[in-house]
Amino acid sequence: MLAKRIISCLDIKEGRVVKGTKFLDLKDAGDPVELAKYYNSEGVDELCFLDISASHEGRATLTELAEAVAQEVFIPFTVGGGISSIDEMRGILRAGADKIAINTSGIKNPDLIKHGAKEFGSQCIVLAIDAKLNPDRKSWDVYIKGGRENTGIDAIEWAKQVERLGAGEILLTSMDADGTKKGYDTELTKRVADSVSIPVIASGGAGDIEDVIDVFKRTNCDAALLASILHYKNITVKEIKNQMKKEMMAVRTIY
Amino acid sequence: MIIEKTDAVVFPGVGAFGPAMESIKKNKLDEIIIKSAKSSKPFLGICLGMQVLFDSSEEDSNEKGLSVLKGKVVRFKKARKVPHIGWNQVSSFKKEFYFVHSYYVIPEDRSIISSETEHEGEKFVSAVKKENLFAVQFHPEKSGDAGLEFLQDFIKKV
């Protein structure tokens, strides 16, 4: 049986990891490779590097980042943030990344999803969807540009559409839950995961182990993305996986 | 060609069956791959590099495979979640390896099957072995320590 995945997410700015690295007893906690190695040894199943650089120059280092990580770490990793062309995707994938996450550029140019999937295979294309509840419509809107702009597009419909366009996975972030540490948005996650047949990664809101268990129990999602609670060592990957095992969930064993 | 002089061959692959075969033929690599795979030197096909060793694939009916092994490549039918992405148990190793694929091989000769894996009730062949020819559907190079151990064992055969 396919294991439910625990993914560690690292924010990158100008090629360095920012936020959530204070606790780490590493020589250089801002070095993406050092952190990738650390999380690999902790037993995380996958890594996700999201670039938050505002400028294009800041993002130019993503290819170098992918190359450096791929040389040292032998688990799958995704790179995302501002990638808007097939050439950029090719460069990062050739450098050793397994998947490319696209968000704003996928909304602006849905053909990018289609062409990317055709060129590199669906498994390389992760669609990042930032969704926020629209209380009037009682549904979720898709936001772009780091959550600054509401597109008015329905998140469930967009999820179905990106699957048709060839996306291989959906990284679903609940803007309502993100940063609250009160748990994942299981309602949104359930709705999206039930609407598509590609894997869905739940993101935003994890505060403790029970939140991870909860999202796997109550929704059909395939993976849980964790950022701050792992970075600040509130909980470890091992503790999460031990609890998942107790709940009879399939996990990848940590050796 | 340098491939002829090596002690072992690793034939990795990511992408789609048709374009991969097209590219192999365009670069005139088909004969040398077939020759290496049939020789006594250790040969390891990974993912698409496993699939193109077979006769044909449902992914592309126009392109034939390399036919080093008899059998076909089919798409998941029973499983709802496709592609099959993530860590899954590989029977003979009793460990999880990383998979990313929508198709899998059905060898004609069942005796070459060395491992099977199950995804949403659909059992498929995840590794085959025929003398010194090894082919796996998972990605050892992405399977952490379990994968590195697998690759080390392969290198030891050289």
mmCIF file with all atom_site columns, N, CA and C in Angstrom, chain A residues 8-49:
data_model
loop_
_atom_site.group_PDB
_atom_site.id
_atom_site.type_symbol
_atom_site.label_atom_id
_atom_site.label_alt_id
_atom_site.label_comp_id
_atom_site.label_asym_id
_atom_site.label_entity_id
_atom_site.label_seq_id
_atom_site.pdbx_PDB_ins_code
_atom_site.Cartn_x
_atom_site.Cartn_y
_atom_site.Cartn_z
_atom_site.occupancy
_atom_site.B_iso_or_equiv
_atom_site.pdbx_formal_charge
_atom_site.auth_seq_id
_atom_site.auth_comp_id
_atom_site.auth_asym_id
_atom_site.auth_atom_id
_atom_site.pdbx_PDB_model_num
ATOM 1   N N  . SER A 1 8  ? 8.533  18.045 4.012  1.00 0.00 ? 8  SER A N  1
ATOM 2   C CA . SER A 1 8  ? 9.035  19.233 4.701  1.00 0.00 ? 8  SER A CA 1
ATOM 3   C C  . SER A 1 8  ? 9.196  20.364 3.690  1.00 0.00 ? 8  SER A C  1
ATOM 4   N N  . CYS A 1 9  ? 8.659  21.522 4.061  1.00 0.00 ? 9  CYS A N  1
ATOM 5   C CA . CYS A 1 9  ? 8.694  22.665 3.144  1.00 0.00 ? 9  CYS A CA 1
ATOM 6   C C  . CYS A 1 9  ? 9.686  23.723 3.635  1.00 0.00 ? 9  CYS A C  1
ATOM 7   N N  . LEU A 1 10 ? 10.550 24.160 2.732  1.00 0.00 ? 10 LEU A N  1
ATOM 8   C CA . LEU A 1 10 ? 11.550 25.164 3.090  1.00 0.00 ? 10 LEU A CA 1
ATOM 9   C C  . LEU A 1 10 ? 11.382 26.398 2.201  1.00 0.00 ? 10 LEU A C  1
ATOM 10  N N  . ASP A 1 11 ? 11.303 27.551 2.834  1.00 0.00 ? 11 ASP A N  1
ATOM 11  C CA . ASP A 1 11 ? 11.204 28.799 2.075  1.00 0.00 ? 11 ASP A CA 1
ATOM 12  C C  . ASP A 1 11 ? 12.593 29.270 1.692  1.00 0.00 ? 11 ASP A C  1
ATOM 13  N N  . ILE A 1 12 ? 12.734 29.660 0.432  1.00 0.00 ? 12 ILE A N  1
ATOM 14  C CA . ILE A 1 12 ? 14.035 30.054 -0.097 1.00 0.00 ? 12 ILE A CA 1
ATOM 15  C C  . ILE A 1 12 ? 13.995 31.514 -0.551 1.00 0.00 ? 12 ILE A C  1
ATOM 16  N N  . LYS A 1 13 ? 15.026 32.235 -0.193 1.00 0.00 ? 13 LYS A N  1
ATOM 17  C CA . LYS A 1 13 ? 15.165 33.596 -0.697 1.00 0.00 ? 13 LYS A CA 1
ATOM 18  C C  . LYS A 1 13 ? 16.608 33.800 -1.123 1.00 0.00 ? 13 LYS A C  1
ATOM 19  N N  . GLU A 1 14 ? 16.795 34.233 -2.346 1.00 0.00 ? 14 GLU A N  1
ATOM 20  C CA . GLU A 1 14 ? 18.140 34.392 -2.916 1.00 0.00 ? 14 GLU A CA 1
ATOM 21  C C  . GLU A 1 14 ? 19.034 33.186 -2.638 1.00 0.00 ? 14 GLU A C  1
ATOM 22  N N  . GLY A 1 15 ? 18.442 32.010 -2.821 1.00 0.00 ? 15 GLY A N  1
ATOM 23  C CA . GLY A 1 15 ? 19.229 30.786 -2.692 1.00 0.00 ? 15 GLY A CA 1
ATOM 24  C C  . GLY A 1 15 ? 19.475 30.302 -1.281 1.00 0.00 ? 15 GLY A C  1
ATOM 25  N N  . ARG A 1 16 ? 18.914 31.021 -0.287 1.00 0.00 ? 16 ARG A N  1
ATOM 26  C CA . ARG A 1 16 ? 19.118 30.640 1.122  1.00 0.00 ? 16 ARG A CA 1
ATOM 27  C C  . ARG A 1 16 ? 17.785 30.293 1.768  1.00 0.00 ? 16 ARG A C  1
ATOM 28  N N  . VAL A 1 17 ? 17.834 29.414 2.750  1.00 0.00 ? 17 VAL A N  1
ATOM 29  C CA . VAL A 1 17 ? 16.620 29.079 3.475  1.00 0.00 ? 17 VAL A CA 1
ATOM 30  C C  . VAL A 1 17 ? 16.339 30.177 4.488  1.00 0.00 ? 17 VAL A C  1
ATOM 31  N N  . VAL A 1 18 ? 15.134 30.669 4.460  1.00 0.00 ? 18 VAL A N  1
ATOM 32  C CA . VAL A 1 18 ? 14.769 31.702 5.431  1.00 0.00 ? 18 VAL A CA 1
ATOM 33  C C  . VAL A 1 18 ? 13.656 31.170 6.333  1.00 0.00 ? 18 VAL A C  1
ATOM 34  N N  . LYS A 1 19 ? 13.519 31.730 7.479  1.00 0.00 ? 19 LYS A N  1
ATOM 35  C CA . LYS A 1 19 ? 12.522 31.356 8.482  1.00 0.00 ? 19 LYS A CA 1
ATOM 36  C C  . LYS A 1 19 ? 12.767 29.962 9.040  1.00 0.00 ? 19 LYS A C  1
ATOM 37  N N  . GLY A 1 20 ? 12.463 29.834 10.280 1.00 0.00 ? 20 GLY A N  1
ATOM 38  C CA . GLY A 1 20 ? 12.403 28.516 10.890 1.00 0.00 ? 20 GLY A CA 1
ATOM 39  C C  . GLY A 1 20 ? 13.684 27.723 10.918 1.00 0.00 ? 20 GLY A C  1
ATOM 40  N N  . THR A 1 21 ? 14.786 28.400 11.006 1.00 0.00 ? 21 THR A N  1
ATOM 41  C CA . THR A 1 21 ? 16.023 27.638 11.048 1.00 0.00 ? 21 THR A CA 1
ATOM 42  C C  . THR A 1 21 ? 16.809 27.928 12.321 1.00 0.00 ? 21 THR A C  1
ATOM 43  N N  . LYS A 1 22 ? 16.174 28.630 13.239 1.00 0.00 ? 22 LYS A N  1
ATOM 44  C CA . LYS A 1 22 ? 16.889 29.092 14.434 1.00 0.00 ? 22 LYS A CA 1
ATOM 45  C C  . LYS A 1 22 ? 17.371 27.960 15.324 1.00 0.00 ? 22 LYS A C  1
ATOM 46  N N  . PHE A 1 23 ? 16.551 26.942 15.453 1.00 0.00 ? 23 PHE A N  1
ATOM 47  C CA . PHE A 1 23 ? 16.839 25.893 16.428 1.00 0.00 ? 23 PHE A CA 1
ATOM 48  C C  . PHE A 1 23 ? 17.978 24.985 16.003 1.00 0.00 ? 23 PHE A C  1
ATOM 49  N N  . LEU A 1 24 ? 18.187 24.915 14.704 1.00 0.00 ? 24 LEU A N  1
ATOM 50  C CA . LEU A 1 24 ? 19.009 23.836 14.192 1.00 0.00 ? 24 LEU A CA 1
ATOM 51  C C  . LEU A 1 24 ? 20.474 23.958 14.564 1.00 0.00 ? 24 LEU A C  1
ATOM 52  N N  . ASP A 1 25 ? 20.993 22.825 14.950 1.00 0.00 ? 25 ASP A N  1
ATOM 53  C CA . ASP A 1 25 ? 22.387 22.777 15.347 1.00 0.00 ? 25 ASP A CA 1
ATOM 54  C C  . ASP A 1 25 ? 23.242 22.458 14.122 1.00 0.00 ? 25 ASP A C  1
ATOM 55  N N  . LEU A 1 26 ? 23.158 23.321 13.169 1.00 0.00 ? 26 LEU A N  1
ATOM 56  C CA . LEU A 1 26 ? 23.902 23.100 11.933 1.00 0.00 ? 26 LEU A CA 1
ATOM 57  C C  . LEU A 1 26 ? 24.916 24.216 11.762 1.00 0.00 ? 26 LEU A C  1
ATOM 58  N N  . LYS A 1 27 ? 25.974 23.892 11.017 1.00 0.00 ? 27 LYS A N  1
ATOM 59  C CA . LYS A 1 27 ? 26.998 24.897 10.778 1.00 0.00 ? 27 LYS A CA 1
ATOM 60  C C  . LYS A 1 27 ? 26.400 26.093 10.052 1.00 0.00 ? 27 LYS A C  1
ATOM 61  N N  . ASP A 1 28 ? 25.570 25.782 9.071  1.00 0.00 ? 28 ASP A N  1
ATOM 62  C CA . ASP A 1 28 ? 24.955 26.844 8.290  1.00 0.00 ? 28 ASP A CA 1
ATOM 63  C C  . ASP A 1 28 ? 23.491 26.491 8.057  1.00 0.00 ? 28 ASP A C  1
ATOM 64  N N  . ALA A 1 29 ? 22.636 26.961 8.963  1.00 0.00 ? 29 ALA A N  1
ATOM 65  C CA . ALA A 1 29 ? 21.225 26.596 8.909  1.00 0.00 ? 29 ALA A CA 1
ATOM 66  C C  . ALA A 1 29 ? 20.478 27.277 7.762  1.00 0.00 ? 29 ALA A C  1
ATOM 67  N N  . GLY A 1 30 ? 21.175 28.170 7.055  1.00 0.00 ? 30 GLY A N  1
ATOM 68  C CA . GLY A 1 30 ? 20.529 28.810 5.913  1.00 0.00 ? 30 GLY A CA 1
ATOM 69  C C  . GLY A 1 30 ? 20.877 28.107 4.614  1.00 0.00 ? 30 GLY A C  1
ATOM 70  N N  . ASP A 1 31 ? 21.734 27.099 4.714  1.00 0.00 ? 31 ASP A N  1
ATOM 71  C CA . ASP A 1 31 ? 22.154 26.382 3.526  1.00 0.00 ? 31 ASP A CA 1
ATOM 72  C C  . ASP A 1 31 ? 21.126 25.302 3.179  1.00 0.00 ? 31 ASP A C  1
ATOM 73  N N  . PRO A 1 32 ? 20.495 25.404 2.015  1.00 0.00 ? 32 PRO A N  1
ATOM 74  C CA . PRO A 1 32 ? 19.454 24.446 1.641  1.00 0.00 ? 32 PRO A CA 1
ATOM 75  C C  . PRO A 1 32 ? 19.953 22.993 1.657  1.00 0.00 ? 32 PRO A C  1
ATOM 76  N N  . VAL A 1 33 ? 21.211 22.790 1.284  1.00 0.00 ? 33 VAL A N  1
ATOM 77  C CA . VAL A 1 33 ? 21.736 21.423 1.239  1.00 0.00 ? 33 VAL A CA 1
ATOM 78  C C  . VAL A 1 33 ? 21.871 20.844 2.646  1.00 0.00 ? 33 VAL A C  1
ATOM 79  N N  . GLU A 1 34 ? 22.391 21.652 3.567  1.00 0.00 ? 34 GLU A N  1
ATOM 80  C CA . GLU A 1 34 ? 22.527 21.208 4.960  1.00 0.00 ? 34 GLU A CA 1
ATOM 81  C C  . GLU A 1 34 ? 21.165 20.813 5.534  1.00 0.00 ? 34 GLU A C  1
ATOM 82  N N  . LEU A 1 35 ? 20.175 21.664 5.268  1.00 0.00 ? 35 LEU A N  1
ATOM 83  C CA . LEU A 1 35 ? 18.833 21.397 5.792  1.00 0.00 ? 35 LEU A CA 1
ATOM 84  C C  . LEU A 1 35 ? 18.201 20.188 5.128  1.00 0.00 ? 35 LEU A C  1
ATOM 85  N N  . ALA A 1 36 ? 18.437 20.057 3.830  1.00 0.00 ? 36 ALA A N  1
ATOM 86  C CA . ALA A 1 36 ? 17.885 18.914 3.107  1.00 0.00 ? 36 ALA A CA 1
ATOM 87  C C  . ALA A 1 36 ? 18.455 17.616 3.683  1.00 0.00 ? 36 ALA A C  1
ATOM 88  N N  . LYS A 1 37 ? 19.755 17.636 3.965  1.00 0.00 ? 37 LYS A N  1
ATOM 89  C CA . LYS A 1 37 ? 20.393 16.453 4.533  1.00 0.00 ? 37 LYS A CA 1
ATOM 90  C C  . LYS A 1 37 ? 19.832 16.148 5.922  1.00 0.00 ? 37 LYS A C  1
ATOM 91  N N  . TYR A 1 38 ? 19.640 17.205 6.684  1.00 0.00 ? 38 TYR A N  1
ATOM 92  C CA . TYR A 1 38 ? 19.091 17.048 8.031  1.00 0.00 ? 38 TYR A CA 1
ATOM 93  C C  . TYR A 1 38 ? 17.703 16.390 7.981  1.00 0.00 ? 38 TYR A C  1
ATOM 94  N N  . TYR A 1 39 ? 16.832 16.927 7.143  1.00 0.00 ? 39 TYR A N  1
ATOM 95  C CA . TYR A 1 39 ? 15.473 16.375 7.074  1.00 0.00 ? 39 TYR A CA 1
ATOM 96  C C  . TYR A 1 39 ? 15.452 14.972 6.486  1.00 0.00 ? 39 TYR A C  1
ATOM 97  N N  . ASN A 1 40 ? 16.359 14.719 5.576  1.00 0.00 ? 40 ASN A N  1
ATOM 98  C CA . ASN A 1 40 ? 16.477 13.378 5.029  1.00 0.00 ? 40 ASN A CA 1
ATOM 99  C C  . ASN A 1 40 ? 16.821 12.394 6.142  1.00 0.00 ? 40 ASN A C  1
ATOM 100 N N  . SER A 1 41 ? 17.775 12.788 6.994  1.00 0.00 ? 41 SER A N  1
ATOM 101 C CA . SER A 1 41 ? 18.167 11.892 8.080  1.00 0.00 ? 41 SER A CA 1
ATOM 102 C C  . SER A 1 41 ? 17.062 11.758 9.127  1.00 0.00 ? 41 SER A C  1
ATOM 103 N N  . GLU A 1 42 ? 16.207 12.747 9.206  1.00 0.00 ? 42 GLU A N  1
ATOM 104 C CA . GLU A 1 42 ? 15.080 12.706 10.144 1.00 0.00 ? 42 GLU A CA 1
ATOM 105 C C  . GLU A 1 42 ? 13.971 11.764 9.657  1.00 0.00 ? 42 GLU A C  1
ATOM 106 N N  . GLY A 1 43 ? 14.024 11.408 8.366  1.00 0.00 ? 43 GLY A N  1
ATOM 107 C CA . GLY A 1 43 ? 13.040 10.474 7.828  1.00 0.00 ? 43 GLY A CA 1
ATOM 108 C C  . GLY A 1 43 ? 11.891 11.101 7.070  1.00 0.00 ? 43 GLY A C  1
ATOM 109 N N  . VAL A 1 44 ? 12.073 12.351 6.667  1.00 0.00 ? 44 VAL A N  1
ATOM 110 C CA . VAL A 1 44 ? 11.030 12.986 5.881  1.00 0.00 ? 44 VAL A CA 1
ATOM 111 C C  . VAL A 1 44 ? 10.981 12.297 4.507  1.00 0.00 ? 44 VAL A C  1
ATOM 112 N N  . ASP A 1 45 ? 9.794  12.214 3.896  1.00 0.00 ? 45 ASP A N  1
ATOM 113 C CA . ASP A 1 45 ? 9.648  11.441 2.663  1.00 0.00 ? 45 ASP A CA 1
ATOM 114 C C  . ASP A 1 45 ? 9.948  12.249 1.415  1.00 0.00 ? 45 ASP A C  1
ATOM 115 N N  . GLU A 1 46 ? 9.905  13.551 1.557  1.00 0.00 ? 46 GLU A N  1
ATOM 116 C CA . GLU A 1 46 ? 10.042 14.403 0.390  1.00 0.00 ? 46 GLU A CA 1
ATOM 117 C C  . GLU A 1 46 ? 10.344 15.816 0.858  1.00 0.00 ? 46 GLU A C  1
ATOM 118 N N  . LEU A 1 47 ? 10.961 16.596 -0.014 1.00 0.00 ? 47 LEU A N  1
ATOM 119 C CA . LEU A 1 47 ? 11.268 17.984 0.327  1.00 0.00 ? 47 LEU A CA 1
ATOM 120 C C  . LEU A 1 47 ? 10.640 18.912 -0.695 1.00 0.00 ? 47 LEU A C  1
ATOM 121 N N  . CYS A 1 48 ? 10.295 20.101 -0.215 1.00 0.00 ? 48 CYS A N  1
ATOM 122 C CA . CYS A 1 48 ? 9.702  21.081 -1.110 1.00 0.00 ? 48 CYS A CA 1
ATOM 123 C C  . CYS A 1 48 ? 10.374 22.432 -0.855 1.00 0.00 ? 48 CYS A C  1
ATOM 124 N N  . PHE A 1 49 ? 11.007 22.976 -1.891 1.00 0.00 ? 49 PHE A N  1
ATOM 125 C CA . PHE A 1 49 ? 11.666 24.279 -1.772 1.00 0.00 ? 49 PHE A CA 1
ATOM 126 C C  . PHE A 1 49 ? 10.814 25.317 -2.492 1.00 0.00 ? 49 PHE A C  1
#
